[in-house]
C-alpha positions as a Python dict, from the first residue, in 0.01 Angstrom:
ca = {
    (1, 'X'): (0, 0, 0),
    (2, 'X'): (-281, -189, -209),
    (3, 'X'): (-655, -123, -143),
    (4, 'X'): (-906, -378, -46),
    (5, 'X'): (-1234, -340, -204),
    (6, 'X'): (-1572, -472, -75),
    (7, 'X'): (-1656, -803, -186),
    (8, 'X'): (-1971, -938, -92),
    (9, 'X'): (-1878, -1323, -155),
    (10, 'X'): (-1601, -1262, 137),
    (11, 'X'): (-1781, -1064, 436),
    (12, 'X'): (-1514, -1178, 693),
    (13, 'X'): (-1141, -1052, 704),
    (14, 'X'): (-830, -1143, 911),
    (15, 'X'): (-581, -883, 1021),
    (16, 'X'): (-338, -1018, 745),
    (17, 'X'): (-594, -892, 490),
    (18, 'X'): (-709, -1198, 382),
    (19, 'X'): (-1101, -1220, 312),
    (20, 'X'): (-1300, -1546, 392),
    (21, 'X'): (-1628, -1667, 267),
    (22, 'X'): (-1894, -1744, 524),
    (23, 'X'): (-1860, -2142, 432),
    (24, 'X'): (-1502, -2093, 565),
    (25, 'X'): (-1599, -2003, 912),
    (26, 'X'): (-1463, -2300, 1065),
    (27, 'X'): (-1135, -2275, 882),
    (28, 'X'): (-1078, -1925, 995),
    (29, 'X'): (-1234, -1941, 1344),
    (30, 'X'): (-955, -2258, 1434),
    (31, 'X'): (-699, -2034, 1325),
    (32, 'X'): (-799, -1773, 1550),
    (33, 'X'): (-837, -1982, 1842),
    (34, 'X'): (-534, -2135, 1798),
    (35, 'X'): (-334, -1821, 1925),
    (36, 'X'): (-523, -1875, 2251),
    (37, 'X'): (-612, -1468, 2276),
    (38, 'X'): (-916, -1294, 2319),
    (39, 'X'): (-1107, -1303, 2022),
    (40, 'X'): (-1332, -962, 1878),
    (41, 'X'): (-1587, -985, 1597),
    (42, 'X'): (-1578, -643, 1476),
    (43, 'X'): (-1839, -452, 1281),
    (44, 'X'): (-1716, -153, 1111),
    (45, 'X'): (-1852, 192, 1057),
    (46, 'X'): (-1891, 410, 753),
    (47, 'X'): (-1589, 433, 510),
    (48, 'X'): (-1407, 249, 251),
    (49, 'X'): (-1389, -78, 387),
    (50, 'X'): (-1212, -323, 428),
    (51, 'X'): (-916, -94, 367),
    (52, 'X'): (-978, 158, 587),
    (53, 'X'): (-948, -74, 887),
    (54, 'X'): (-696, -304, 737),
    (55, 'X'): (-479, -83, 559),
    (56, 'X'): (-560, 268, 672),
    (57, 'X'): (-807, 533, 569),
    (58, 'X'): (-798, 859, 328),
    (59, 'X'): (-935, 1124, 581),
    (60, 'X'): (-868, 954, 900),
    (61, 'X'): (-595, 691, 1013),
    (62, 'X'): (-823, 406, 1034),
    (63, 'X'): (-636, 67, 1118),
    (64, 'X'): (-906, -20, 1356),
    (65, 'X'): (-829, -380, 1315),
    (66, 'X'): (-488, -331, 1403),
    (67, 'X'): (-549, -107, 1693),
    (68, 'X'): (-751, -380, 1852),
    (69, 'X'): (-526, -688, 1793),
    (70, 'X'): (-210, -481, 1931),
    (71, 'X'): (-374, -291, 2191),
    (72, 'X'): (-552, -562, 2315),
    (73, 'X'): (-334, -832, 2259),
    (74, 'X'): (-647, -1005, 2117),
    (75, 'X'): (-741, -1188, 1790),
    (76, 'X'): (-984, -1022, 1558),
    (77, 'X'): (-1232, -1139, 1293),
    (78, 'X'): (-1389, -849, 1111),
    (79, 'X'): (-1709, -847, 915),
    (80, 'X'): (-1721, -625, 645),
    (81, 'X'): (-2062, -489, 476),
    (82, 'X'): (-2034, -224, 196),
    (83, 'X'): (-1999, 94, 408),
    (84, 'X'): (-1841, 358, 131),
    (85, 'X'): (-1969, 683, 98),
    (86, 'X'): (-2034, 859, -239),
    (87, 'X'): (-1705, 945, -403),
    (88, 'X'): (-1494, 1184, -212),
    (89, 'X'): (-1810, 1315, 15),
    (90, 'X'): (-1642, 1202, 308),
    (91, 'X'): (-1968, 1308, 496),
    (92, 'X'): (-2228, 1117, 305),
    (93, 'X'): (-2445, 875, 524),
    (94, 'X'): (-2731, 820, 243),
    (95, 'X'): (-2525, 570, 49),
    (96, 'X'): (-2369, 344, 343),
    (97, 'X'): (-2719, 395, 502),
    (98, 'X'): (-2886, 227, 242),
    (99, 'X'): (-2679, -68, 235),
    (100, 'X'): (-2706, -165, 613),
    (101, 'X'): (-2985, -420, 558),
    (102, 'X'): (-2791, -598, 324),
    (103, 'X'): (-2500, -586, 567),
    (104, 'X'): (-2746, -688, 831),
    (105, 'X'): (-2843, -993, 625),
    (106, 'X'): (-2513, -1116, 600),
    (107, 'X'): (-2420, -1065, 982),
    (108, 'X'): (-2711, -1271, 1039),
    (109, 'X'): (-2538, -1542, 862),
    (110, 'X'): (-2192, -1498, 1032),
    (111, 'X'): (-2406, -1523, 1378),
    (112, 'X'): (-2585, -1845, 1236),
    (113, 'X'): (-2228, -1973, 1165),
    (114, 'X'): (-2100, -1905, 1508),
    (115, 'X'): (-2406, -2068, 1664),
    (116, 'X'): (-2286, -2416, 1495),
    (117, 'X'): (-1919, -2340, 1593),
    (118, 'X'): (-2029, -2250, 1937),
    (119, 'X'): (-2210, -2576, 1955),
    (120, 'X'): (-1950, -2761, 1812),
    (121, 'X'): (-1687, -2607, 2064),
    (122, 'X'): (-1872, -2570, 2395),
    (123, 'X'): (-1564, -2532, 2613),
    (124, 'X'): (-1422, -2234, 2392),
    (125, 'X'): (-1412, -1887, 2493),
    (126, 'X'): (-1680, -1663, 2406),
    (127, 'X'): (-1596, -1396, 2149),
    (128, 'X'): (-1665, -1040, 2205),
    (129, 'X'): (-1882, -820, 1941),
    (130, 'X'): (-1776, -475, 1872),
    (131, 'X'): (-2003, -263, 1649),
    (132, 'X'): (-1868, 62, 1580),
    (133, 'X'): (-2068, 415, 1477),
    (134, 'X'): (-2245, 271, 1179),
    (135, 'X'): (-2178, -65, 1233),
    (136, 'X'): (-2453, -19, 1528),
    (137, 'X'): (-2719, 76, 1227),
    (138, 'X'): (-2599, -311, 1068),
    (139, 'X'): (-2693, -441, 1422),
    (140, 'X'): (-3013, -234, 1451),
    (141, 'X'): (-3131, -345, 1124),
    (142, 'X'): (-3035, -703, 1199),
    (143, 'X'): (-3263, -706, 1506),
    (144, 'X'): (-3554, -534, 1338),
    (145, 'X'): (-3529, -741, 1012),
    (146, 'X'): (-3517, -1042, 1207),
    (147, 'X'): (-3149, -1125, 1100),
    (148, 'X'): (-3037, -1174, 1459),
    (149, 'X'): (-3057, -1535, 1605),
    (150, 'X'): (-3284, -1589, 1903),
    (151, 'X'): (-2998, -1734, 2097),
    (152, 'X'): (-2871, -1582, 2434),
    (153, 'X'): (-2513, -1534, 2532),
    (154, 'X'): (-2350, -1600, 2213),
    (155, 'X'): (-2109, -1344, 2328),
    (156, 'X'): (-1912, -1250, 2602),
    (157, 'X'): (-2051, -909, 2569),
    (158, 'X'): (-2188, -677, 2308),
    (159, 'X'): (-2002, -324, 2272),
    (160, 'X'): (-2142, -57, 2073),
    (161, 'X'): (-1913, 242, 2065),
    (162, 'X'): (-2025, 557, 1980),
    (163, 'X'): (-2308, 429, 1761),
    (164, 'X'): (-2412, 662, 1436),
    (165, 'X'): (-2770, 490, 1476),
    (166, 'X'): (-3047, 751, 1573),
    (167, 'X'): (-3102, 834, 1936),
    (168, 'X'): (-3486, 853, 1885),
    (169, 'X'): (-3634, 518, 1895),
    (170, 'X'): (-3315, 348, 2014),
    (171, 'X'): (-3476, 156, 2302),
    (172, 'X'): (-3688, -55, 2124),
    (173, 'X'): (-3415, -244, 1908),
    (174, 'X'): (-3134, -179, 2186),
    (175, 'X'): (-3346, -362, 2446),
    (176, 'X'): (-3404, -636, 2237),
    (177, 'X'): (-3047, -691, 2198),
    (178, 'X'): (-2988, -672, 2561),
    (179, 'X'): (-3246, -951, 2635),
    (180, 'X'): (-2984, -1165, 2469),
    (181, 'X'): (-2654, -1042, 2508),
    (182, 'X'): (-2491, -787, 2815),
    (183, 'X'): (-2451, -469, 2617),
    (184, 'X'): (-2269, -151, 2669),
    (185, 'X'): (-2310, 173, 2449),
    (186, 'X'): (-2057, 441, 2501),
    (187, 'X'): (-2153, 814, 2450),
    (188, 'X'): (-1924, 1101, 2389),
    (189, 'X'): (-2085, 1440, 2371),
    (190, 'X'): (-1713, 1566, 2239),
    (191, 'X'): (-1729, 1321, 1943),
    (192, 'X'): (-1649, 1559, 1662),
    (193, 'X'): (-1738, 1274, 1388),
    (194, 'X'): (-2088, 1241, 1518),
    (195, 'X'): (-2125, 1570, 1561),
    (196, 'X'): (-2094, 1618, 1165),
    (197, 'X'): (-2286, 1311, 1114),
    (198, 'X'): (-2613, 1486, 1022),
    (199, 'X'): (-2661, 1395, 646),
    (200, 'X'): (-2984, 1166, 581),
    (201, 'X'): (-3077, 1206, 961),
    (202, 'X'): (-3431, 1340, 1024),
    (203, 'X'): (-3476, 1662, 1134),
    (204, 'X'): (-3440, 1628, 1582),
    (205, 'X'): (-3294, 1326, 1556),
    (206, 'X'): (-2893, 1298, 1688),
    (207, 'X'): (-2674, 1004, 1678),
    (208, 'X'): (-2670, 777, 1996),
    (209, 'X'): (-2310, 797, 2064),
    (210, 'X'): (-2340, 1199, 2139),
    (211, 'X'): (-2574, 1122, 2446),
    (212, 'X'): (-2936, 1142, 2515),
    (213, 'X'): (-3167, 1402, 2664),
    (214, 'X'): (-3412, 1340, 2946),
    (215, 'X'): (-3684, 1277, 2710),
    (216, 'X'): (-3519, 999, 2561),
    (217, 'X'): (-3651, 652, 2665),
    (218, 'X'): (-3342, 437, 2754),
    (219, 'X'): (-3326, 70, 2711),
    (220, 'X'): (-3364, -75, 3046),
    (221, 'X'): (-3171, -395, 2998),
    (222, 'X'): (-2858, -194, 2866),
    (223, 'X'): (-2550, -13, 3035),
    (224, 'X'): (-2463, 316, 2876),
    (225, 'X'): (-2110, 433, 2941),
    (226, 'X'): (-2057, 809, 2939),
    (227, 'X'): (-1706, 924, 2857),
    (228, 'X'): (-1777, 1289, 2790),
    (229, 'X'): (-1635, 1566, 2966),
    (230, 'X'): (-1271, 1405, 2965),
    (231, 'X'): (-1116, 1644, 2727),
    (232, 'X'): (-1102, 1584, 2347),
    (233, 'X'): (-996, 1214, 2336),
    (234, 'X'): (-701, 1147, 2078),
    (235, 'X'): (-635, 1398, 1773),
    (236, 'X'): (-911, 1538, 1582),
    (237, 'X'): (-1121, 1263, 1425),
    (238, 'X'): (-899, 963, 1614),
    (239, 'X'): (-1130, 1063, 1898),
    (240, 'X'): (-1412, 882, 1757),
    (241, 'X'): (-1270, 517, 1743),
    (242, 'X'): (-1258, 540, 2122),
    (243, 'X'): (-1133, 173, 2163),
    (244, 'X'): (-786, 295, 2025),
    (245, 'X'): (-541, 331, 2291),
    (246, 'X'): (-393, 630, 2120),
    (247, 'X'): (-756, 816, 2138),
    (248, 'X'): (-780, 759, 2530),
    (249, 'X'): (-593, 1105, 2623),
    (250, 'X'): (-421, 876, 2906),
    (251, 'X'): (-778, 824, 3083),
    (252, 'X'): (-683, 489, 3262),
    (253, 'X'): (-1049, 405, 3353),
    (254, 'X'): (-1143, 461, 2993),
    (255, 'X'): (-905, 194, 2906),
    (256, 'X'): (-961, -10, 3200),
    (257, 'X'): (-1358, -31, 3074),
    (258, 'X'): (-1251, -128, 2714),
    (259, 'X'): (-1003, -418, 2839),
    (260, 'X'): (-1278, -568, 3070),
    (261, 'X'): (-1546, -548, 2786),
    (262, 'X'): (-1302, -680, 2500),
    (263, 'X'): (-1115, -943, 2676),
    (264, 'X'): (-1424, -1111, 2847),
    (265, 'X'): (-1384, -1000, 3209),
    (266, 'X'): (-1569, -860, 3465),
    (267, 'X'): (-1686, -525, 3419),
    (268, 'X'): (-1655, -291, 3733),
    (269, 'X'): (-1870, 10, 3743),
    (270, 'X'): (-1838, 119, 4103),
    (271, 'X'): (-1931, 482, 4267),
    (272, 'X'): (-1651, 410, 4500),
    (273, 'X'): (-1388, 337, 4244),
    (274, 'X'): (-1414, 450, 3880),
    (275, 'X'): (-1770, 593, 3841),
    (276, 'X'): (-1847, 935, 3891),
    (277, 'X'): (-2212, 932, 3915),
    (278, 'X'): (-2515, 741, 3742),
    (279, 'X'): (-2801, 902, 3574),
    (280, 'X'): (-3117, 777, 3524),
    (281, 'X'): (-3001, 456, 3693),
    (282, 'X'): (-2834, 332, 3330),
    (283, 'X'): (-2583, 599, 3229),
    (284, 'X'): (-2265, 530, 3404),
    (285, 'X'): (-2042, 838, 3380),
    (286, 'X'): (-1638, 730, 3421),
    (287, 'X'): (-1421, 942, 3646),
    (288, 'X'): (-1138, 1116, 3505),
    (289, 'X'): (-780, 993, 3595),
    (290, 'X'): (-510, 1100, 3346),
    (291, 'X'): (-218, 837, 3414),
    (292, 'X'): (-63, 803, 3073),
    (293, 'X'): (209, 586, 3184),
    (294, 'X'): (-22, 281, 3315),
    (295, 'X'): (52, -17, 3101),
    (296, 'X'): (-299, -42, 3005),
    (297, 'X'): (-276, 287, 2788),
    (298, 'X'): (49, 172, 2621),
    (299, 'X'): (5, 272, 2266),
    (300, 'X'): (84, -27, 2026),
    (301, 'X'): (308, 124, 1704),
    (302, 'X'): (55, 25, 1398),
    (303, 'X'): (158, -89, 1054),
    (304, 'X'): (325, 209, 881),
    (305, 'X'): (424, 384, 1184),
}
């Protein structure tokens, strides 16, 4: 299977592997909307992209775009930034981190295109934004550097899955985002990938997606979803892509949460139903309920399987 390589001229990709320029945004959106399915703008994390999310990874399965489209019966537009690590040093964070600001600037241009499209199509359903792992750092940089537009409710929701951004100081930029969008952040202390994500990180700092100590300020307008203590989700290194149906370990409340957020539905977080406890008024710990036979948890057959 031929690999795809990063190309700054085509920061947008559809699941067929086709790259799109930002000036082609209207064309690609009309094609996606014609399918009449939920739409997801996906900002990938660290790795050899766009190939990893479209064709499969070297060290992990990848195929995130297909996990989303097939697992949620949705259409995905992937935003591609230069996320490759150095050579075969798959624990390297410094090289991709050095590219996050350029990625943030390009993401800002995509968001401006989405604003224009939404103004021209005011009755069209809104996309959900999913930023995964180091993709959250791209979002962070966009907010810090002024690339994120000032409009509100551009998306149905913004979901940061297992963010590789630092826990230290995250509340400032995250709350700035939550002033404009409905924001959810997943945390999982059992995430093996983030436990190893220490390269290029300041002493005493940790990945936000591993959770927060009581001394860390929270973003008061954001909602944190704790899926820890449910056992290792998925196979080794697959648990990091928590949105994949195969990484949910049969946890029905985890699956329902992702279904609701990514499909633009009302999100249920209720102590009488799916929430085990609420910490610091903002961190919702989902109940553990293993029901792998539920339709929500049907694992799709991915390309190459």
